[in-house]
Coordinates of C-alpha atoms and ligand atoms in Angstrom, one line a residue:
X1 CA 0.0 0.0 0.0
X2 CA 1.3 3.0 -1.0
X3 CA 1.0 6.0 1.9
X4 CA 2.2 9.7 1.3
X5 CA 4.4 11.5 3.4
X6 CA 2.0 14.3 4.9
X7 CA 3.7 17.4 6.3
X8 CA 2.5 19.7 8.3
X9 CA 3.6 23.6 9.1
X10 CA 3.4 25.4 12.6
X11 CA 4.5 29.1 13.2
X12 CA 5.9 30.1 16.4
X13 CA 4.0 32.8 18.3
X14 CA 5.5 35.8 17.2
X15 CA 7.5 37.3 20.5
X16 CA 6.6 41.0 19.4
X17 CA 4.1 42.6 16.9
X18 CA 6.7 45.3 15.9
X19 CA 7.3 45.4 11.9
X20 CA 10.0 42.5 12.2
X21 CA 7.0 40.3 11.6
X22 CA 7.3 38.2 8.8
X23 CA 4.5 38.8 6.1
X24 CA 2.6 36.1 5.2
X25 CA -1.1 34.6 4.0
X26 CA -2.4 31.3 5.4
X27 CA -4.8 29.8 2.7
X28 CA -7.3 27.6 3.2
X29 CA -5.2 25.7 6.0
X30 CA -3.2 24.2 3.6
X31 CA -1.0 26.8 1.5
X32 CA 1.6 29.5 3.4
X33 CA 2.4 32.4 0.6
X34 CA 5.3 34.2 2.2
X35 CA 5.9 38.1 1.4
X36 CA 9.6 38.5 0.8
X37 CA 11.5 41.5 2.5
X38 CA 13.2 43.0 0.4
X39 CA 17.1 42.1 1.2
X40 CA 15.7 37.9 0.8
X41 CA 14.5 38.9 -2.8
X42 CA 17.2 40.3 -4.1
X43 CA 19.8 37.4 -2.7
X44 CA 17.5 35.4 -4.6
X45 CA 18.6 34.3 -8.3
X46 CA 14.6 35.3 -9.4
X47 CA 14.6 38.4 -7.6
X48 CA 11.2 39.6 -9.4
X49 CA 9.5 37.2 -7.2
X50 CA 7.5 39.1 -4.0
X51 CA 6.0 36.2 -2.9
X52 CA 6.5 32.1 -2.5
X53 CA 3.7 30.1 -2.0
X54 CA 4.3 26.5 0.1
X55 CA 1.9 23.6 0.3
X56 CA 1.3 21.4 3.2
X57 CA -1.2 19.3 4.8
X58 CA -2.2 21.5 6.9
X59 CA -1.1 25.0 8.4
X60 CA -1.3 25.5 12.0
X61 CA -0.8 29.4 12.2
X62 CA -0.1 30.8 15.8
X63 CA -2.6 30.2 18.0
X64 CA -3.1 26.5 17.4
X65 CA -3.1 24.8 20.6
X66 CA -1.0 21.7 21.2
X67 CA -4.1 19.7 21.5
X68 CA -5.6 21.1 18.3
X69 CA -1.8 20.2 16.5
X70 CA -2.0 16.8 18.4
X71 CA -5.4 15.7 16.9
X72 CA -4.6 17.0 13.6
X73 CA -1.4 15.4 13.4
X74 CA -0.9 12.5 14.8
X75 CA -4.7 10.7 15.2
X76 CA -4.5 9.4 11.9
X77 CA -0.4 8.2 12.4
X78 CA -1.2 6.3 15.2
X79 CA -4.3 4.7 14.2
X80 CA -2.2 3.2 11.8
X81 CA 1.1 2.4 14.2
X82 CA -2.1 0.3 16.0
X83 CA -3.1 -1.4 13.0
X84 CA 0.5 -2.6 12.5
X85 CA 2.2 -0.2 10.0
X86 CA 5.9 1.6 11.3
X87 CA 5.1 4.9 11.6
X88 CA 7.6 8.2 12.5
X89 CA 6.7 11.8 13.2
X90 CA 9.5 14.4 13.0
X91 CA 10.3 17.6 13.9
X92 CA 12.1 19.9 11.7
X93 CA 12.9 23.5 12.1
X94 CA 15.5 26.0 13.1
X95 CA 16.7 26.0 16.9
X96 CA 14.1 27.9 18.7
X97 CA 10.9 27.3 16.6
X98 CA 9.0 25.0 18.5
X99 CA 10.1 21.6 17.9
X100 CA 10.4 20.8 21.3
X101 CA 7.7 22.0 22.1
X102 CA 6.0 20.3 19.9
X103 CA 6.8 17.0 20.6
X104 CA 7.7 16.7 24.2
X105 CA 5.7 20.1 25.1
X106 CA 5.9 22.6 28.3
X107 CA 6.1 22.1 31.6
X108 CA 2.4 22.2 32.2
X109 CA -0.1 19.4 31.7
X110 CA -2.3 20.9 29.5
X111 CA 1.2 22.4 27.2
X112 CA 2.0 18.6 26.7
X113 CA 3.1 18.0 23.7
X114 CA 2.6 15.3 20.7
X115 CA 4.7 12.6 22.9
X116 CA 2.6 12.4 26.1
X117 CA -0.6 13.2 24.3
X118 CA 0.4 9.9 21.8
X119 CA 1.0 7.6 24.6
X120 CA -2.8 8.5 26.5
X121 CA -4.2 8.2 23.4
X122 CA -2.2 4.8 22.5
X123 CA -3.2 3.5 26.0
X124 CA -6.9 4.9 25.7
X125 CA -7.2 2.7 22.3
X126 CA -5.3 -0.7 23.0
X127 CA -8.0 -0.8 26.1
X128 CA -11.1 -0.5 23.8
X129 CA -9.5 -2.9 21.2
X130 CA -10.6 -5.8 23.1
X131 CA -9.9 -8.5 20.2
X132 CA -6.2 -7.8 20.2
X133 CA -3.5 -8.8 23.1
X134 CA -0.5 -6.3 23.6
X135 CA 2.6 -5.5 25.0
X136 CA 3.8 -1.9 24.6
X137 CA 7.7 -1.2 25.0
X138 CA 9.5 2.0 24.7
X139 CA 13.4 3.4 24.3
X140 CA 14.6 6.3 24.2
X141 CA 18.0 7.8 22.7
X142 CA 19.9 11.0 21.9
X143 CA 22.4 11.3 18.8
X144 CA 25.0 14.1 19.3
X145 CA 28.4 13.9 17.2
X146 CA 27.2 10.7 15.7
X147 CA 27.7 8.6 18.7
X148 CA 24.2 7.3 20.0
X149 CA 23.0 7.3 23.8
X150 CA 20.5 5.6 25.4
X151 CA 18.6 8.6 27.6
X152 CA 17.1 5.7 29.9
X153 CA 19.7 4.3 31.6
X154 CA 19.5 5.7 34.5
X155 CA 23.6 5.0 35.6
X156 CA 23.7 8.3 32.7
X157 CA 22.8 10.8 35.6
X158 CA 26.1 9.9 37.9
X159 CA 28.4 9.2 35.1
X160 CA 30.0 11.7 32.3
X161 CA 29.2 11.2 28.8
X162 CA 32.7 10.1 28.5
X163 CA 31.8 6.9 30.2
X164 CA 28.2 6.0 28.8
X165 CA 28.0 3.1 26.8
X166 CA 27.6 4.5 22.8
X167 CA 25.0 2.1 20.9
X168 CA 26.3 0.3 18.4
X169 CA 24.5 -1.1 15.8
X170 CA 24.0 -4.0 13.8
X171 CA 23.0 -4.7 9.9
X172 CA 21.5 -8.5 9.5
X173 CA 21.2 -10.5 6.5
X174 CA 18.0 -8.9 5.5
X175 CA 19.3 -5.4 6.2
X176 CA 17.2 -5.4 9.0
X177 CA 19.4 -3.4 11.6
X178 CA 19.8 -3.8 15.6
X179 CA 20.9 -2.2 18.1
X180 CA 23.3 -3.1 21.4
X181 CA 23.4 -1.0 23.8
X182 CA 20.0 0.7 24.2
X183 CA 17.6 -0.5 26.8
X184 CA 13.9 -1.4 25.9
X185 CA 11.1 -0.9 29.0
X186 CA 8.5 -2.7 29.2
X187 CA 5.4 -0.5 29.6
X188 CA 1.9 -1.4 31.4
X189 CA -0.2 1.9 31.3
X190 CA 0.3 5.5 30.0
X191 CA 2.1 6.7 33.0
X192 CA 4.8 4.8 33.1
X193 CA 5.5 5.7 29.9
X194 CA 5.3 9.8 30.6
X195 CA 7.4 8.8 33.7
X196 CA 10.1 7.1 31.7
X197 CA 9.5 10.5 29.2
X198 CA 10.7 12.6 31.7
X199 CA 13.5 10.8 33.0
X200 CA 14.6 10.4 29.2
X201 CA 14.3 14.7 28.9
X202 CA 16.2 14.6 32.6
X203 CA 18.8 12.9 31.8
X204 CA 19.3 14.4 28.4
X205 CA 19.1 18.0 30.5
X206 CA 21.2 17.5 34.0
X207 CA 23.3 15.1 33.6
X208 CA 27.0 16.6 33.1
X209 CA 27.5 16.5 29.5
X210 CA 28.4 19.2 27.3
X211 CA 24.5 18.1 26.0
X212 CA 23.0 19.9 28.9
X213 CA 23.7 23.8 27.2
X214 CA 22.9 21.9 23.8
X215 CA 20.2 19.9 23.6
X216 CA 19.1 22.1 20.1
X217 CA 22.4 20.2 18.7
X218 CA 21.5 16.7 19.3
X219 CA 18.5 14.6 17.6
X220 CA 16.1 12.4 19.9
X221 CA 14.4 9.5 18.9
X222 CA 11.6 8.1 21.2
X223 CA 10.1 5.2 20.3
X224 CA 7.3 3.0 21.2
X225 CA 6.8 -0.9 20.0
X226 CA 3.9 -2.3 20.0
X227 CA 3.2 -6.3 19.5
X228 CA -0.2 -7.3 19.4
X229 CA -1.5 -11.1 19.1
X230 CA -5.0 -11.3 18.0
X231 CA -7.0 -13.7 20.3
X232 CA -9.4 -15.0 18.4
X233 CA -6.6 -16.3 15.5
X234 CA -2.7 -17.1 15.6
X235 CA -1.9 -13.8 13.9
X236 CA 0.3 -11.4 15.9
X237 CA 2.0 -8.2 14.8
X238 CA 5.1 -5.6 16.0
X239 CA 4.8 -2.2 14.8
X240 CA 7.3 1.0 16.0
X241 CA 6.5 4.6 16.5
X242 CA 9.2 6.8 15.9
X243 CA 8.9 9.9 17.6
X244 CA 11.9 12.4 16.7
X245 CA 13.1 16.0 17.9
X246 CA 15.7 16.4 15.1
X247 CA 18.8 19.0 16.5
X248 CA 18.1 22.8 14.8
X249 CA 18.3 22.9 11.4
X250 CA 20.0 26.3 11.1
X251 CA 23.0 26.4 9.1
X252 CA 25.8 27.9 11.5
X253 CA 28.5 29.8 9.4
X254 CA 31.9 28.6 10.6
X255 CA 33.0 32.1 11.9
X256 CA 30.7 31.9 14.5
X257 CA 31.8 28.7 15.8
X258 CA 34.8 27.1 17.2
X259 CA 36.3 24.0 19.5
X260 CA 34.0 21.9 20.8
X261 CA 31.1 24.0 19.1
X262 CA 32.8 23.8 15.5
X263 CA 32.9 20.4 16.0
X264 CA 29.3 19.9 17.1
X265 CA 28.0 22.6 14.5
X266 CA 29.9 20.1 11.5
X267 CA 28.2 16.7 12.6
X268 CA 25.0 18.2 12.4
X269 CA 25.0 20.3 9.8
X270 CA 26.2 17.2 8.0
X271 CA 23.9 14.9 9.2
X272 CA 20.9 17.2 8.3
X273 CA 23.1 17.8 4.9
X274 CA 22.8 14.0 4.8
X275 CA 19.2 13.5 5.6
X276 CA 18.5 16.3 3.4
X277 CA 20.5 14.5 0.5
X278 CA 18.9 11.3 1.2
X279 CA 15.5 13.2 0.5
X280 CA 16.3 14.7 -2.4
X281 CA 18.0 11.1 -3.4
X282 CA 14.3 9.4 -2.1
X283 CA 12.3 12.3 -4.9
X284 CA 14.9 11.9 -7.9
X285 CA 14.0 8.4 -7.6
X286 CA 10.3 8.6 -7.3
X287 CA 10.0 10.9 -10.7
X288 CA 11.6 8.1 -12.7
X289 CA 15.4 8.4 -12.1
X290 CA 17.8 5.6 -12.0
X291 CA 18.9 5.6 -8.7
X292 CA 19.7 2.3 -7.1
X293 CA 21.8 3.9 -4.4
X294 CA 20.7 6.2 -1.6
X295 CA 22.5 7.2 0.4
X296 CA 21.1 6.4 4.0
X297 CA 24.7 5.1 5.6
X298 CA 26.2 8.6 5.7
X299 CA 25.2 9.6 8.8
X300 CA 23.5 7.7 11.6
X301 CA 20.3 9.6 12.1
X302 CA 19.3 8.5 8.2
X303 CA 20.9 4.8 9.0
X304 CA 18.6 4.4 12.2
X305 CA 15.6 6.6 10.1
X306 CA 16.2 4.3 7.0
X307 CA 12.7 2.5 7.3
X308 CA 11.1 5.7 8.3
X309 CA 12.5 8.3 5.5
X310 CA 12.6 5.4 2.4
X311 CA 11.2 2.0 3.8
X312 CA 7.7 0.4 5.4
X313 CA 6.8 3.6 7.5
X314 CA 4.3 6.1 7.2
X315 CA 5.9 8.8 7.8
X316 CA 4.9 12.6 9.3
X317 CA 7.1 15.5 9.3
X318 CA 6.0 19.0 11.1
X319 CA 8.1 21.9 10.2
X320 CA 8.0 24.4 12.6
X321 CA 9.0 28.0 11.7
X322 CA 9.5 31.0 13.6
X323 CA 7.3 34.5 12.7
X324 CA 10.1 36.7 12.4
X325 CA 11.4 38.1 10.0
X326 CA 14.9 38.2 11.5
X327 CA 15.1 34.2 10.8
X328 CA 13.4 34.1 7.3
X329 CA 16.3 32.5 5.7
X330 CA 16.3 29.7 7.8
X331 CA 12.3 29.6 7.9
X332 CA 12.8 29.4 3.5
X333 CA 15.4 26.7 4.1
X334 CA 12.5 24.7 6.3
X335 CA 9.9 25.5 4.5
X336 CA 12.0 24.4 0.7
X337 CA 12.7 21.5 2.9
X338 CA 9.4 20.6 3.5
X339 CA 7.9 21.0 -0.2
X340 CA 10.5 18.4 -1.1
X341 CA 9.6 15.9 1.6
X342 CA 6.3 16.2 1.0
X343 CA 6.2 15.1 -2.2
X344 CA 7.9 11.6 -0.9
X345 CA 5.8 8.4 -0.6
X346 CA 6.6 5.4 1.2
X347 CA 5.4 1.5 0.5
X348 CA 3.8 0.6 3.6
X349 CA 2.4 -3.2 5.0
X350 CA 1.5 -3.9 8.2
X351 CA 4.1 -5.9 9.9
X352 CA 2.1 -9.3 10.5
X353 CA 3.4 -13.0 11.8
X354 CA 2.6 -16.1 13.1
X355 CA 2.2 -16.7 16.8
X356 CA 4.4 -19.2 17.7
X357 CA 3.5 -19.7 21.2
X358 CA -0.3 -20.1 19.9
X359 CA 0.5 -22.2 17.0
X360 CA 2.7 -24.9 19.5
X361 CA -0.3 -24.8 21.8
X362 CA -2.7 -25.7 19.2
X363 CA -0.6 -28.5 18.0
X364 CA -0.2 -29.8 21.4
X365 CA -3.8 -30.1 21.8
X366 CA -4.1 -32.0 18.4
X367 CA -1.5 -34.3 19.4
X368 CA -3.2 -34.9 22.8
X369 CA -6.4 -35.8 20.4
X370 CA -4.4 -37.7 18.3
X371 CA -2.9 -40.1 21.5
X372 CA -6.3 -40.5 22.7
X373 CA -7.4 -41.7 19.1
X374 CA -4.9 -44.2 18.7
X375 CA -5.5 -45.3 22.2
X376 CA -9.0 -45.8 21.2
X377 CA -7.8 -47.4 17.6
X378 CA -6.0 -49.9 19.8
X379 CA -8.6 -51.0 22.0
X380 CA -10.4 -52.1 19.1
X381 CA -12.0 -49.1 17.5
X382 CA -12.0 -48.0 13.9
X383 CA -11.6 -44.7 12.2
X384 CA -14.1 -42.4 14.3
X385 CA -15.5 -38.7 13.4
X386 CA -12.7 -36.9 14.3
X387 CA -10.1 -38.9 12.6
X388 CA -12.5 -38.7 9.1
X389 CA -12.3 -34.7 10.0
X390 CA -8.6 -34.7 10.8
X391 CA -7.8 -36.6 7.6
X392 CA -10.7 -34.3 5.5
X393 CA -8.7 -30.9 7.0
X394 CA -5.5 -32.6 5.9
X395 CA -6.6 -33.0 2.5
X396 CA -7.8 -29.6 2.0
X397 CA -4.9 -27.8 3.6
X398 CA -3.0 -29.6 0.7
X399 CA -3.3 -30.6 -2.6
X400 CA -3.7 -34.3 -3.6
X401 CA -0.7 -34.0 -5.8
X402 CA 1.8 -31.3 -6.8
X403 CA 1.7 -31.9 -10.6
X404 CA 5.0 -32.6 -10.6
X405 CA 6.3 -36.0 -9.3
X406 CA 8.8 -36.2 -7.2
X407 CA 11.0 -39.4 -6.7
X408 CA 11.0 -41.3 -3.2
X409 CA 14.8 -41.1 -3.1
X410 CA 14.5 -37.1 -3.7
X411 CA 12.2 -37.1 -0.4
X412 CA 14.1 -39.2 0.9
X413 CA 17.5 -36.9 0.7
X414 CA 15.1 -34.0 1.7
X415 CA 14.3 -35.7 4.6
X416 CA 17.9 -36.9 6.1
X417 CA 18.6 -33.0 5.4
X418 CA 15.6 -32.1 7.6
X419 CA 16.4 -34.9 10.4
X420 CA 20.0 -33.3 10.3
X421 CA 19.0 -30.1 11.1
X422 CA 20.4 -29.0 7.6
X423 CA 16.9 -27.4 6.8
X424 CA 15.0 -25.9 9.2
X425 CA 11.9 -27.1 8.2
X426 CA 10.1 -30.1 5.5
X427 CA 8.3 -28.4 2.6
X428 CA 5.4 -30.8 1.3
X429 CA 3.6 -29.5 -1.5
X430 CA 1.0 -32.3 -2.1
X431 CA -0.5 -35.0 0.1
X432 CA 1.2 -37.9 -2.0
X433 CA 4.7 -35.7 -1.2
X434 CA 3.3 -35.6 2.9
X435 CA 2.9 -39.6 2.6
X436 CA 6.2 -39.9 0.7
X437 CA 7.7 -38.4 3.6
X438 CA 6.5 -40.2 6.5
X439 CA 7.5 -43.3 4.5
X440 CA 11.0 -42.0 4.3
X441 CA 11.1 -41.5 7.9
X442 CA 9.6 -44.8 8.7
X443 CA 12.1 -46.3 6.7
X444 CA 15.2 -44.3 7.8
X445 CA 13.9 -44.8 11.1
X446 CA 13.7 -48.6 10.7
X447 CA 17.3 -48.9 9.4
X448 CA 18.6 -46.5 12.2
X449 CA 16.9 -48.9 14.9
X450 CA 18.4 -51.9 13.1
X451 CA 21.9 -50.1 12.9
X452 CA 21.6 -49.6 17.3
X453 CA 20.3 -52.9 17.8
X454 CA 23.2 -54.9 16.1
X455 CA 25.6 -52.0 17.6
X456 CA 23.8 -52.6 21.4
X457 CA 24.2 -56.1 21.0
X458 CA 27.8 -56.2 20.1
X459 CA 28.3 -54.0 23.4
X460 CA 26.2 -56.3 25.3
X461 CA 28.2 -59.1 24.5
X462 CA 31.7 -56.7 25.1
X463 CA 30.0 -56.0 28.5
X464 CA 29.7 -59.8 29.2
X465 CA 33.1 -60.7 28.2
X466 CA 34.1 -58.2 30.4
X467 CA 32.3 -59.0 33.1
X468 CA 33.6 -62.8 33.4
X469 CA 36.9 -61.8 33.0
X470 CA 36.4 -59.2 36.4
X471 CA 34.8 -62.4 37.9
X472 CA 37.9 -64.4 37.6
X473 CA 39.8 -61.6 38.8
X474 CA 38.3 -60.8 41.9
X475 CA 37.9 -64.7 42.7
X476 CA 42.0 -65.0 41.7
X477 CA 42.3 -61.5 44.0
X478 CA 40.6 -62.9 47.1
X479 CA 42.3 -66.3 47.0
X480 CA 45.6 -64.6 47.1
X481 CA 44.1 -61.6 49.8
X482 CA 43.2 -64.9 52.0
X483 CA 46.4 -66.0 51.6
X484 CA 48.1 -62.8 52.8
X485 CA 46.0 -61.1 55.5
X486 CA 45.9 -63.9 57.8
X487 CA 47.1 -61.7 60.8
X488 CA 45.4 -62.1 63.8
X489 CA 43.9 -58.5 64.5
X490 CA 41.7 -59.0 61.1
X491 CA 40.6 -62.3 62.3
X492 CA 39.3 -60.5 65.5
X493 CA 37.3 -57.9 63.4
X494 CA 36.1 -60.6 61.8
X495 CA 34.6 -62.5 64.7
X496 CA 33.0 -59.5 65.9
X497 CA 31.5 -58.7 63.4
X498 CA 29.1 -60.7 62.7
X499 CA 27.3 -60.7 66.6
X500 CA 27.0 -57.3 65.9
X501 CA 24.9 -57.8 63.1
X502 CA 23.0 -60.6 64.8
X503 CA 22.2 -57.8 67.8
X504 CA 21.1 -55.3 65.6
X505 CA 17.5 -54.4 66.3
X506 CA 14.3 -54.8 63.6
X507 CA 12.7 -51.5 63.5
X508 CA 9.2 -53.4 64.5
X509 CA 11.0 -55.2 67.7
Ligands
LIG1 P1 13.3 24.1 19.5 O1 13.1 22.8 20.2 O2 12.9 24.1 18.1 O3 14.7 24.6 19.7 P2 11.6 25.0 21.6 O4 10.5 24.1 21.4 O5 12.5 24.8 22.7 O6 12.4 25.2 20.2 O7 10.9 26.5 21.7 C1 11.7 27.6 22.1 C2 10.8 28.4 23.0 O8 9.6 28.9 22.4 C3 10.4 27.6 24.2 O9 10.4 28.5 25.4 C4 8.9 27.2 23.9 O10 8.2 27.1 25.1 C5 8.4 28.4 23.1 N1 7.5 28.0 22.1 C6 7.8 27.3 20.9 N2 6.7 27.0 20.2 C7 5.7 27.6 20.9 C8 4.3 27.7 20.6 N3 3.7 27.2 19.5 N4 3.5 28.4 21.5 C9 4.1 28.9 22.6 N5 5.4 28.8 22.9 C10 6.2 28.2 22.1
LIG2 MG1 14.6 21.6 21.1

């Protein structure tokens, strides 16, 4: 299924009214025509231009509260993260425009922001979807000079960021990737997961890292797992929010920065440069281009967004820009930014599979039918109605024959593979192939049992040889011990030995 990526635009309450303002016209809730000043239009290469006009979703201008942003935003998202699709919502702007406050919100309940109002809501749902069975986990980490943390490990608020653990992560076979180091919590209602929230923002604010004065130059990803088993089949499912404060995307001219700062101000400038080159990458290849490569592995924000910005996600972004017209290069940059994401679209399918546990239950129960039938079947009886059913599901859960013929010393190969743990698991396509098989088995089992018998017998009759000549031994042994330990002091111990055992007492005496 093929799912858009939706973006939405918030301005920043303006801190003053004065003419540094920036000019603009909302339009139907969806388009944001920007009045240029005049020094932006003539650094621009069309400077006839007075005017851009951006699309989005939707506009929230400034007085939209976080609860109107919330159920604008994110309702939709996370209906489908509790279907079973990956979904991410992102924050993008310039340092100071509200990100932040956006996702994680203000110190006041009702200021919450997209994060604590997602996990009510996710709580709220999961307990009115009654059909369903699920377990809700959530992690939490910060990304600052492309080193990963995790923010809830709670050892982080006594030791320096020089000590912390970095995550490290890990690309499987099927490119799925995983990560070490980065602790997953196990989450029973909606606040625990706001209390592990705000030790996640504690940690990433007190503890004595160089992060404290600059958490607008690190990214956060928090995110939430959910695996739901459906009750009523064997189906289960594991989706993942992704909810992400990206650092501030303002780019910081090198004059103004140096040491520690310079080196801060490169990694994420670059890995915005990167995430922004993976975009455009992600739209040249949508309108047709030949691009096999993009380029996720540049940074580590795009390598853990990978899914999210180009995979099985549906993905949300929420640009926030300020309303002054002191920062309307960078709002351009966010707002450019934002017309290119928007125009991205992901392949999404909801992450479904088998329940083990359920599936091993079930059989256990057939087999404990199955004993009780043959139990039966050897007492005397014949086929009853549930071995007809059992045989009637088994010959419509396959086909009678696969077409195709397949030779009994082919099964039999496939088999001896299977028995030997070289395949992990028998495929039958027919019921003649299922038959084949058990045949095979019956037959490899028959010549194994053969092969231990003869083997157990030749031991057996080792084992006896051995045996007589240890009896002759010990008879030879004694003979000559007889011989030798007639001293008198054994003879003694002898003799009293045996009235001891005539004087010992039977319990019922
Ligand atoms: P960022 O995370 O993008 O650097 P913040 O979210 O920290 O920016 O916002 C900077 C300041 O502006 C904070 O004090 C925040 O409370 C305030 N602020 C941001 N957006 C809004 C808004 N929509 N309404 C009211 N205050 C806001
Ligand atoms: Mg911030």
């Amino acid at each position: 299924m093929k799912s858009q990526f939706e973006v939405f635009l918030r301005l920043k309450p303006s801190n003053n009214q004065s003419q540094n303002a920036m000019q603009y016209q909302i339009y139907q809730n969806k388009r944001l025509q920007v009045l240029l000043p005049k020094h932006v239009k003539f650094g621009m290469i069309n400077n006839s231009r007075d005017n851009l006009d951006f699309n989005f979703t939707h506009v929230f201008d400034q007085k939209a509260s976080q609860e109107h942003v919330f159920t604008n935003v994110t309702t939709p998202v996370i209906n489908s993260f509790l279907d079973g699709y990956n979904a991410t919502i992102f924050a993008y702007g310039q340092t100071g425009s509200g990100k932040t406050y956006t996702m994680s919100g203000a110190e006041t309940w009702q200021l919450r922001g997209v994060i604590p109002r997602a996990l009510s809501y996710i709580f709220d749902e999961i307990d009115k979807r009654t059909k369903f069975e699920y377990k809700i986990y959530i992690s939490f980490m910060e990304i600052y000079n492309e080193n990963a943390y995790d923010l809830l490990e709670k050892r982080h608020l006594e030791t320096p960021l020089e000590q912390w653990n970095k995550i490290a992560l890990f690309e499987d076979d099927q490119n799925n990737i995983h990560l070490k180091n980065l602790s997953i919590h196990q989450c029973n209602n909606e606040q625990e997961g706001i209390d592990l929230l705000m030790m996640g923002n504690f940690i990433r604010q007190v503890s004595s890292t160089p992060m404290n004065q600059s958490s607008s130059r690190s990214h956060c990803i928090f995110t939430v797992t959910l695996e739901g088993c459906d009750t009523t089949s064997e189906t289960c499912f594991v989706s993942k929010l992704h909810l992400v404060d990206l650092a501030g995307s303002e780019r910081i001219s090198k004059s103004q920065v140096e040491g520690n700062l310079l080196n801060e101000a490169k990694y994420i400038n670059l890995s915005l440069t990167y995430l922004e080159q993976v975009i455009i990458a992600l739209n040249e290849r949508m309108k047709g281009a030949n691009r096999q490569h993009i380029p996720y592995r540049n940074s580590l924000m795009t390598t853990l967004l990978k899914d999210s910005l180009g995979g099985n996600c549906k993905t949300v972004m929420i640009a926030t820009i300020s309303s002054e017209n002191d920062n309307i290069e960078e709002s351009l940059s966010t707002l450019r930014f934002s017309q290119r994401v928007g125009q991205l679209e992901n392949e999404i399918r909801r992450n479904e599979k088998v329940d083990l546990e359920a599936v091993v239950k079930r059989l256990e129960q057939e087999k404990l039918a199955l004993i009780r039938e043959l139990e039966q079947y050897q007492r005397g009886g014949t086929s009853t109605s549930s071995n007809k059913k059992i045989q009637q599901q088994q010959q419509t859960l396959l086909p009678q024959s696969s077409g195709m013929p397949i030779s009994q010393k082919e099964v039999q190969e496939k088999v001896e593979l299977y028995l030997n743990e070289r395949i992990p698991l028998l495929d039958v396509k027919s019921v003649e192939e299922t038959q084949k098989c058990f045949e095979a088995m019956k037959d490899l089992y028959n010549t194994r049992m053969k092969e231990y018998v003869t083997e157990l017998t030749f031991i057996s009759e080792k084992l006896q040889k051995y045996d007589e000549i240890l009896t002759r031994k010990k008879e030879q042994s004694s003979f000559l011990e007889q011989k030798e330990n007639s001293s008198p002091e054994i003879e003694v111990y002898r003799r009293n030995e045996s009235p001891q055992i005539q004087f010992k007492k039977r319990p019922n005496q």
